[in-house]
XYZ file of C-alpha atoms in Angstrom:
554
model
C 14.038 -12.585 -31.194
C 16.455 -10.373 -33.247
C 18.202 -13.095 -35.111
C 16.813 -14.509 -38.149
C 14.444 -17.556 -37.825
C 13.816 -20.605 -40.032
C 10.409 -19.376 -40.570
C 11.640 -16.219 -42.319
C 13.596 -18.349 -44.873
C 11.407 -21.515 -44.876
C 10.855 -21.508 -48.720
C 14.741 -21.144 -49.283
C 15.403 -23.944 -46.737
C 12.828 -26.175 -48.544
C 14.625 -25.668 -51.766
C 17.681 -27.261 -50.163
C 20.148 -24.704 -51.660
C 22.256 -25.145 -48.530
C 22.570 -27.512 -45.693
C 24.036 -27.348 -42.086
C 23.676 -30.995 -40.875
C 25.899 -30.446 -37.742
C 29.039 -31.858 -39.383
C 32.476 -30.763 -38.316
C 35.805 -30.776 -40.247
C 38.930 -32.199 -38.775
C 39.726 -28.769 -37.068
C 36.339 -29.039 -35.233
C 34.885 -26.201 -37.301
C 31.269 -26.476 -38.727
C 30.624 -27.544 -42.216
C 28.226 -25.841 -44.631
C 27.099 -27.982 -47.619
C 25.782 -26.661 -50.886
C 24.499 -29.872 -52.535
C 24.341 -30.289 -56.252
C 20.786 -29.328 -57.238
C 19.091 -27.878 -60.415
C 17.511 -25.271 -58.192
C 20.749 -23.319 -58.227
C 19.896 -21.919 -61.603
C 16.718 -20.092 -59.994
C 18.461 -18.933 -56.938
C 19.291 -15.212 -56.758
C 22.232 -13.616 -54.757
C 19.661 -12.232 -52.266
C 18.233 -15.645 -51.754
C 21.765 -16.899 -50.788
C 22.399 -13.837 -48.498
C 19.276 -14.368 -46.494
C 19.897 -18.095 -46.290
C 23.443 -17.687 -45.197
C 22.516 -15.103 -42.773
C 20.324 -17.616 -40.937
C 22.537 -20.741 -41.404
C 25.752 -19.059 -40.221
C 24.174 -17.883 -37.056
C 23.265 -21.406 -35.800
C 26.430 -22.635 -34.440
C 27.556 -21.320 -31.123
C 30.000 -18.415 -30.968
C 32.965 -20.616 -30.190
C 32.262 -22.895 -33.201
C 31.906 -19.771 -35.494
C 35.245 -18.405 -34.395
C 36.925 -21.500 -35.915
C 35.537 -20.653 -39.290
C 33.092 -22.540 -41.560
C 34.260 -25.129 -44.003
C 32.176 -24.754 -47.036
C 31.679 -27.707 -49.355
C 30.138 -26.811 -52.781
C 29.180 -29.722 -54.899
C 29.791 -28.658 -58.441
C 29.175 -32.024 -60.068
C 26.420 -31.618 -62.761
C 26.583 -27.803 -62.491
C 28.224 -24.899 -64.147
C 30.709 -22.311 -62.905
C 27.867 -19.587 -63.526
C 25.704 -21.416 -60.773
C 28.548 -21.551 -58.232
C 29.912 -17.979 -58.802
C 26.928 -16.228 -57.018
C 27.456 -18.583 -54.028
C 31.216 -17.505 -53.671
C 30.358 -13.988 -54.371
C 27.824 -13.720 -51.503
C 30.327 -15.510 -49.155
C 32.989 -12.924 -50.180
C 30.818 -9.848 -49.907
C 28.783 -10.732 -46.872
C 30.481 -13.259 -44.679
C 34.104 -13.824 -45.707
C 35.349 -13.249 -42.093
C 33.342 -16.407 -41.149
C 34.664 -18.704 -43.858
C 37.772 -20.710 -43.275
C 37.907 -22.527 -46.561
C 35.672 -23.335 -49.488
C 36.089 -26.903 -50.997
C 34.582 -26.956 -54.516
C 34.194 -30.515 -55.700
C 35.409 -30.807 -59.104
C 32.863 -30.720 -61.918
C 32.762 -33.599 -64.438
C 33.225 -31.274 -67.459
C 36.906 -30.480 -68.320
C 36.239 -26.971 -69.383
C 34.315 -26.195 -66.204
C 37.298 -27.489 -64.221
C 39.519 -24.975 -66.028
C 37.203 -22.129 -65.565
C 36.771 -22.998 -61.862
C 40.480 -23.291 -61.337
C 41.156 -19.982 -62.889
C 38.409 -18.002 -61.041
C 38.792 -19.447 -57.584
C 41.952 -17.346 -56.556
C 40.391 -13.906 -55.921
C 38.581 -14.495 -52.621
C 39.785 -13.501 -49.261
C 39.292 -17.089 -47.827
C 40.882 -20.182 -49.074
C 39.342 -21.914 -51.975
C 40.284 -25.520 -52.961
C 39.197 -27.345 -56.058
C 39.040 -30.898 -54.906
C 37.817 -34.386 -56.002
C 35.334 -36.217 -54.141
C 37.782 -38.952 -53.038
C 40.167 -36.278 -51.541
C 37.535 -34.631 -49.508
C 37.884 -37.185 -46.468
C 41.304 -35.799 -45.973
C 39.845 -32.543 -44.714
C 36.501 -33.855 -43.458
C 35.959 -37.327 -42.089
C 33.562 -39.491 -43.834
C 31.503 -39.798 -40.690
C 30.926 -35.977 -41.235
C 29.929 -36.259 -44.844
C 26.432 -36.993 -46.036
C 25.451 -40.005 -48.062
C 25.438 -37.968 -51.354
C 29.127 -37.229 -50.740
C 29.917 -40.879 -50.037
C 29.835 -40.216 -46.354
C 27.928 -41.984 -43.441
C 26.319 -39.023 -41.733
C 22.580 -39.575 -41.474
C 20.822 -36.390 -42.323
C 17.159 -35.717 -42.975
C 16.725 -32.359 -44.275
C 12.890 -32.316 -43.756
C 13.447 -33.369 -40.121
C 16.140 -30.826 -39.570
C 13.776 -28.098 -40.778
C 11.087 -29.408 -38.482
C 13.463 -29.516 -35.472
C 14.574 -25.964 -36.167
C 11.128 -24.709 -36.582
C 10.044 -26.438 -33.262
C 13.147 -25.197 -31.531
C 12.766 -21.606 -32.593
C 9.006 -21.500 -32.051
C 9.677 -22.734 -28.441
C 12.596 -20.143 -27.851
C 10.198 -17.544 -29.224
C 7.282 -18.607 -27.004
C 9.709 -18.716 -23.954
C 11.096 -15.256 -24.748
C 7.634 -13.966 -25.184
C 6.495 -15.430 -21.982
C 9.585 -13.828 -20.069
C 8.867 -10.494 -21.620
C 5.206 -10.758 -20.463
C 6.279 -11.804 -16.947
C 8.818 -8.997 -16.801
C 6.011 -6.510 -17.815
C 3.826 -7.959 -14.914
C 6.846 -7.569 -12.568
C 7.247 -3.896 -13.660
C 3.541 -3.335 -12.885
C 3.881 -4.996 -9.478
C 7.047 -3.112 -8.679
C 5.241 0.250 -8.885
C 5.117 1.456 -5.247
C 2.112 3.992 -5.588
C -0.308 3.726 -2.781
C -3.765 5.378 -2.887
C -4.400 8.477 -0.913
C -8.108 7.634 -0.113
C -10.253 4.615 0.802
C -11.920 4.351 -2.791
C -8.540 4.438 -4.380
C -7.090 1.858 -1.955
C -10.121 -0.499 -2.656
C -9.488 0.007 -6.469
C -5.984 -0.816 -6.007
C -6.795 -4.027 -4.276
C -9.215 -5.117 -6.963
C -6.628 -4.211 -9.630
C -4.016 -6.278 -7.722
C -6.370 -9.215 -7.513
C -6.794 -8.998 -11.196
C -3.049 -9.064 -11.575
C -2.833 -12.384 -9.823
C -5.118 -13.821 -12.320
C -2.877 -12.557 -15.053
C 0.119 -14.101 -13.351
C -1.665 -17.406 -13.183
C -2.912 -17.241 -16.720
C 0.609 -16.777 -18.073
C 1.271 -19.840 -20.292
C 4.092 -21.116 -18.052
C 2.820 -24.821 -18.059
C 2.039 -24.675 -21.881
C 5.540 -23.411 -22.554
C 7.036 -25.917 -20.207
C 5.156 -28.804 -21.917
C 6.379 -27.561 -25.360
C 10.009 -27.470 -23.967
C 9.724 -30.852 -22.392
C 8.364 -32.458 -25.731
C 11.212 -30.824 -27.600
C 13.708 -32.282 -25.273
C 12.293 -35.672 -25.729
C 12.555 -35.290 -29.472
C 16.124 -34.223 -29.096
C 17.007 -37.121 -27.093
C 15.224 -39.617 -29.359
C 12.563 -40.384 -26.768
C 9.004 -40.688 -27.768
C 7.583 -41.462 -24.312
C 6.007 -38.891 -22.004
C 8.789 -38.754 -19.463
C 10.204 -35.372 -18.694
C 13.707 -34.109 -19.466
C 16.104 -33.150 -16.851
C 19.391 -31.412 -16.485
C 21.238 -34.757 -16.640
C 20.444 -35.065 -20.403
C 23.140 -36.644 -22.685
C 22.598 -37.210 -26.338
C 22.155 -40.748 -27.751
C 24.351 -42.063 -30.636
C 21.207 -42.967 -32.495
C 20.904 -43.094 -36.255
C 17.202 -43.118 -36.042
C 17.114 -39.316 -35.768
C 19.582 -36.632 -36.895
C 18.371 -34.567 -33.987
C 20.271 -36.809 -31.354
C 23.750 -36.499 -33.250
C 23.377 -33.025 -34.543
C 25.796 -30.844 -32.251
C 24.043 -27.685 -33.255
C 20.787 -28.928 -32.017
C 22.375 -30.551 -28.878
C 24.019 -27.162 -28.150
C 20.469 -25.728 -27.578
C 19.552 -28.082 -24.843
C 21.166 -25.911 -22.113
C 19.337 -22.903 -23.542
C 16.048 -24.782 -23.482
C 16.578 -25.902 -19.997
C 17.587 -22.392 -18.923
C 14.433 -20.957 -20.543
C 12.211 -23.618 -18.745
C 13.714 -22.722 -15.407
C 13.521 -19.007 -16.126
C 9.851 -19.156 -16.802
C 9.163 -21.301 -13.547
C 11.471 -18.969 -11.532
C 9.876 -15.790 -12.942
C 6.424 -16.904 -12.075
C 7.151 -18.026 -8.683
C 8.911 -14.624 -8.041
C 6.009 -12.786 -9.446
C 3.722 -14.689 -6.971
C 5.958 -13.960 -4.146
C 6.210 -10.259 -5.129
C 2.454 -10.331 -5.509
C 1.900 -11.570 -2.019
C 4.306 -8.898 -0.557
C 2.525 -6.271 -2.370
C -0.816 -7.628 -1.424
C 0.057 -7.311 2.133
C 1.163 -3.684 1.625
C -1.991 -2.807 -0.304
C -4.137 -4.502 2.576
C -2.222 -2.291 4.974
C -2.838 0.801 2.808
C -6.661 -0.064 2.660
C -6.699 -0.506 6.575
C -4.838 2.795 6.991
C -7.239 4.705 4.822
C -10.365 2.960 6.522
C -8.738 3.921 9.850
C -8.167 7.598 8.737
C -11.745 7.731 7.391
C -13.108 6.480 10.734
C -10.913 8.957 12.588
C -12.303 11.729 10.149
C -15.909 10.565 11.062
C -15.094 10.769 14.815
C -13.427 13.982 14.734
C -16.332 15.433 12.519
C -18.668 14.109 15.395
C -16.499 15.768 18.144
C -16.439 19.003 16.002
C -20.098 19.099 15.499
C -21.095 18.308 18.944
C -18.603 20.591 20.455
C -20.174 23.448 18.441
C -23.494 22.366 20.049
C -21.815 22.184 23.338
C -20.230 25.623 22.969
C -23.507 27.394 21.918
C -24.610 27.410 25.695
C -21.651 26.030 27.554
C -21.561 29.008 29.973
C -25.357 29.214 30.529
C -25.828 28.324 34.274
C -29.593 29.354 34.472
C -31.134 32.225 36.397
C -33.243 30.098 38.585
C -33.167 26.750 40.537
C -35.682 25.281 37.959
C -33.818 26.525 34.846
C -30.519 25.202 36.351
C -32.095 21.797 36.856
C -33.410 21.998 33.245
C -29.989 22.760 31.923
C -28.533 19.959 34.010
C -30.900 17.396 32.633
C -30.215 18.426 29.080
C -26.519 18.230 29.735
C -26.819 14.718 31.197
C -28.731 13.598 28.198
C -26.072 15.184 25.879
C -23.397 13.507 27.958
C -25.051 10.067 27.678
C -25.215 10.439 23.909
C -21.560 11.378 23.861
C -20.678 8.279 25.782
C -22.253 6.213 23.053
C -20.026 7.850 20.633
C -17.009 7.102 23.002
C -17.681 3.365 22.228
C -17.021 3.992 18.558
C -13.931 6.129 19.303
C -12.574 3.359 21.448
C -12.978 0.864 18.647
C -11.166 3.154 16.318
C -8.311 3.578 18.789
C -8.374 -0.269 19.337
C -8.002 -0.642 15.550
C -4.950 1.634 15.713
C -3.434 -0.557 18.365
C -3.945 -3.682 16.232
C -2.384 -2.162 13.045
C 0.652 -0.923 15.043
C 1.016 -4.630 16.419
C 1.217 -5.964 12.883
C 4.225 -3.709 12.077
C 2.217 -1.322 9.703
C 4.470 0.514 7.263
C 2.754 3.820 8.309
C 3.153 3.258 12.124
C 4.228 6.928 12.702
C 1.125 8.209 10.749
C -1.148 5.876 12.701
C 0.285 6.869 16.058
C -0.103 10.666 14.936
C -3.755 10.279 13.842
C -4.785 8.183 16.795
C -3.070 10.652 19.090
C -4.917 13.481 17.609
C -8.254 11.676 17.995
C -7.586 10.617 21.450
C -6.538 14.062 22.430
C -9.605 15.662 20.812
C -11.947 13.289 22.760
C -10.181 13.887 26.101
C -10.401 17.623 25.615
C -14.153 17.208 24.720
C -14.799 14.937 27.517
C -12.915 17.331 29.821
C -15.339 20.156 28.725
C -18.333 17.971 29.475
C -16.990 17.047 33.001
C -16.315 20.626 33.729
C -19.809 21.672 32.445
C -21.367 18.962 34.678
C -19.542 20.252 37.666
C -20.636 23.919 36.875
C -24.281 22.775 36.555
C -24.195 20.973 39.683
C -22.796 23.900 41.681
C -25.429 26.193 39.689
C -28.232 23.964 40.852
C -26.959 23.877 44.378
C -26.221 27.720 44.452
C -29.669 28.665 43.064
C -31.399 26.090 45.404
C -29.635 27.654 48.506
C -30.269 31.122 47.181
C -33.900 30.633 46.728
C -34.190 28.944 50.039
C -32.511 31.729 51.657
C -34.751 34.257 50.013
C -37.848 32.359 50.804
C -36.721 32.057 54.504
C -36.099 35.751 54.735
C -39.645 36.820 55.629
C -39.940 34.132 58.346
C -36.481 35.025 59.764
C -37.466 38.781 59.648
C -40.432 37.971 61.508
C -38.615 35.643 64.005
C -36.200 38.627 64.649
C -39.108 40.643 66.192
C -39.296 40.180 70.050
C -42.758 41.410 70.420
C -44.149 40.961 73.911
C -41.030 39.616 75.581
C -41.551 37.225 78.588
C -41.138 38.513 82.121
C -39.678 35.427 83.661
C -35.878 35.485 83.691
C -35.630 31.713 82.558
C -38.033 32.462 79.752
C -35.944 35.431 78.691
C -32.825 33.387 78.755
C -34.467 30.840 76.676
C -35.675 33.592 74.315
C -32.249 34.953 74.078
C -30.760 31.480 73.262
C -33.437 30.912 70.660
C -32.613 34.305 69.150
C -28.978 33.461 69.020
C -29.704 30.106 67.213
C -31.843 32.058 64.751
C -28.814 34.131 63.975
C -26.539 31.193 63.603
C -29.091 29.550 61.242
C -29.339 32.768 59.090
C -25.416 33.007 59.098
C -25.059 29.353 58.036
C -27.417 29.665 55.222
C -25.832 32.902 54.103
C -22.336 31.227 54.373
C -23.511 28.236 52.210
C -24.810 30.458 49.584
C -21.741 32.610 49.581
C -19.387 29.656 49.691
C -21.284 27.869 46.763
C -21.134 31.069 44.738
C -17.441 31.324 45.048
C -17.109 27.628 43.985
C -19.375 28.224 41.155
C -17.522 31.279 39.998
C -14.205 29.405 40.126
C -15.662 26.355 38.204
C -17.131 28.676 35.714
C -13.830 30.410 35.069
C -12.026 26.969 34.913
C -14.649 25.655 32.361
C -14.089 28.768 30.097
C -10.263 28.145 30.265
C -10.647 24.329 29.604
C -12.892 24.996 26.576
C -10.618 27.613 25.193
C -7.241 25.857 25.304
C -5.032 26.580 22.327
C -4.867 22.877 21.357
C -8.673 22.545 21.155
C -9.013 25.583 18.961
C -6.296 24.872 16.481
C -6.549 21.034 16.214
C -7.511 20.124 12.643
C -8.423 16.823 11.092
C -5.277 15.465 9.567
C -4.169 19.180 9.164
C -6.982 19.806 6.750
C -10.451 20.103 8.010
C -12.244 23.088 9.837
C -10.699 23.954 13.150
C -12.704 23.897 16.298
C -12.015 27.687 16.352
C -14.018 28.114 13.110
C -16.896 26.146 14.511
C -17.379 27.902 17.667
C -20.897 28.823 18.878
C -21.923 32.313 19.433
C -20.896 31.859 23.101
C -17.484 30.761 22.374
C -15.937 33.855 20.655
C -14.496 35.646 23.700
C -13.651 33.787 26.891
C -13.838 36.966 28.887
C -17.413 37.580 27.506
C -18.404 33.952 28.103
C -17.394 34.303 31.698
C -18.788 37.632 32.422
C -22.442 36.974 31.861
C -22.565 34.037 34.100
C -20.439 35.566 36.702
C -22.382 38.861 36.655
C -25.616 36.864 37.283
C -24.045 35.096 40.400
C -22.561 38.264 41.810
C -26.059 39.989 41.418
C -27.675 37.162 43.371
C -25.019 37.372 46.062
C -25.473 41.201 46.251
C -29.214 40.558 46.758
C -28.628 37.880 49.382
C -26.141 40.169 51.109
C -28.492 42.964 51.269
C -31.210 40.562 52.728
C -28.558 39.326 55.192
C -27.502 42.801 56.271
C -31.074 43.830 56.833
C -31.826 40.715 58.904
C -28.671 41.149 60.870
C -29.669 44.695 61.744
C -33.130 43.675 62.868
C -31.711 40.780 64.724
C -29.138 42.913 66.503
C -31.660 45.449 67.458
C -33.954 42.844 68.948
C -30.926 41.080 70.569
C -30.164 44.317 72.513
C -33.995 44.555 73.536
C -33.890 40.985 74.995
C -30.646 41.512 76.737
C -31.733 44.895 78.173
C -34.879 43.177 79.538
C -33.141 40.330 80.906
C -30.775 42.822 82.662
C -33.814 44.757 84.069
C -35.438 41.565 85.482
C -32.105 40.573 87.028
C -31.777 44.103 88.534
C -35.384 44.109 89.791
C -34.747 40.681 91.422
C -31.635 41.956 93.165
C -33.559 44.934 94.418
C -36.296 42.848 95.703
C -34.023 40.711 97.460
C -32.262 43.627 99.231
C-alpha cells in the first residue's frame, strides 16, 4: 500500500499527540484533536508532519474536501508548544484545514501571545473558550476531556486501525499474488515437442497447487473477524453486505464513521479475493484442457514420425530389390516367398498405423485447436502408407507373373526335346486310316506347341507391363519428395541402389524377359520348321496311298 500506515507512526500514535476519533463538526467536516499533553514539549515538527500525513489520509475523499476542523487544547500549555503544530499545518497541509480552534490557555499572557500570533495562517484560526466550542462542534462529537459525550478509546482505535490496515495489506498482497498467477496462466506458449508438453503439464499442475495454497480462506477469516469487531459482535457469525453499524457505546469502532467507511472496502476485498481465485481455477482448467490437447498433439506427431520412419526404412529395403524378378522358376518362387513374408510383417505395422489414424480422428472429434495440423499430418501418413502398400501390391503382382512366366518358359524348354522327337514321322503307317490318325495327332502336337508358346509369350507381355507399372508406381513424385512434417529425409534420399533411375530399374528385368522370349521363339521356330516338314511328308504319303487306292479300283 502506498499511503502511510499506522504501523509506520505507531510510537507517535501511542504518544497521543493527536487524535482522530471520528468526530464531525456542524458542517460535517472531520475533526482533528490535539489534546493537552506534556508530551508536546518533546515532539518535533517532523513528528507532527509524519503523524498528520497519516491522520489526514484516513477520512474519505468527500470528507477531506470539506476541510478539517482542528481543535488544539492549549490548556496547561504554552504558545511555544502549540506554534510547531500550526506551523506544520501551515507548511504541509493548509489546503486541507478549514479552521483551527485553539482552546484558550489559563494564563493571561499566553492568551495575549496566542491572539497576536494566530492571524498569519492561510486557514482560519479561532481562539475560543471551552464553553463556546459546542457552537461549532456538537458536544456529542467532543471527547470527555472537552466536556463532550463522545466515547473514545485511543488504544482501541489504534488496535482497530492496525487490524484494518493489516487486513487491507494482506488482501492487497493476496490480490497481487493472484494477479501474478493469472499472468503466468495467461501465457499462451505451447511446447514444440513431447518432452516440453509433458513438462508444461507438470508445471501447470504445480500451478494449481499454488492457486489452492493462496491464503484466500485465511484472509477471508481475518476480514470476517474484523467486520464482527466493527459491528460490535463477538460471536463467530459471518458478516454480510447488509451490515449496518450499531449505536453502541461499548466500542468506539461501531460509531466511528471513518472505521465504518472501511466496511465496503473490506467487503470488496473479500469478494475480490474469492472471485480472483475462482477465475484462476477456471482459467487453469481452460489452459489444462489446451495443454492436454498440446500433449496429445505432440504424442500423435511422435507416433506419426515413428510410423513414417518405419515406412521410410522398409521402403528402402523394398527398393533395394524391388525390380528383381529372378532368372528361374526356383529363384522367382524364392523371391515371392520373401516378399510374402515382408508383406506380412508390413501388415503388422499397418495395425499401428490404423491406431495412429484412429487417434487423429478422435482428436478431431474433440474440437482440437490444431485440427488443420492434425489433418495434414494424418493425411501425410495415410498417403505414405497407401503409396507403400501400392508398391507391395504391384511387387506381388510382378512376382506372381514372374513365377508363372518362368514356370511356363521352363516347361516349354523341357518339353522341346519331346516335341522335337514327336515331330519326326519315322516309319509312317501304310494304312490310310492310320495315316489320317497320324496327321490328326501331328496337328494336335502343333496346337499344343503353339498353345504353350502363346502362354509363355502372353505371360511375358503381362510381366513386362506389370514391371513397368511397378517402376512407375514406386517412382511417383509424391513418394520421392514426401518428408516427415517437412523436415525428415525424403524417400528419394533413402533409395536403394536399384531405385536411382527408373529406366535402369526397368531395363534389367525387361532384358531378361526378352532374352527368355527370344530363346523360346528360336525353339518354337525350329519346332515349327521340323513339324511343317514332317506335316508335308505325312500329307504326301496320305495322297500317295489315296492315289494307289484309286488306281487299284480302276
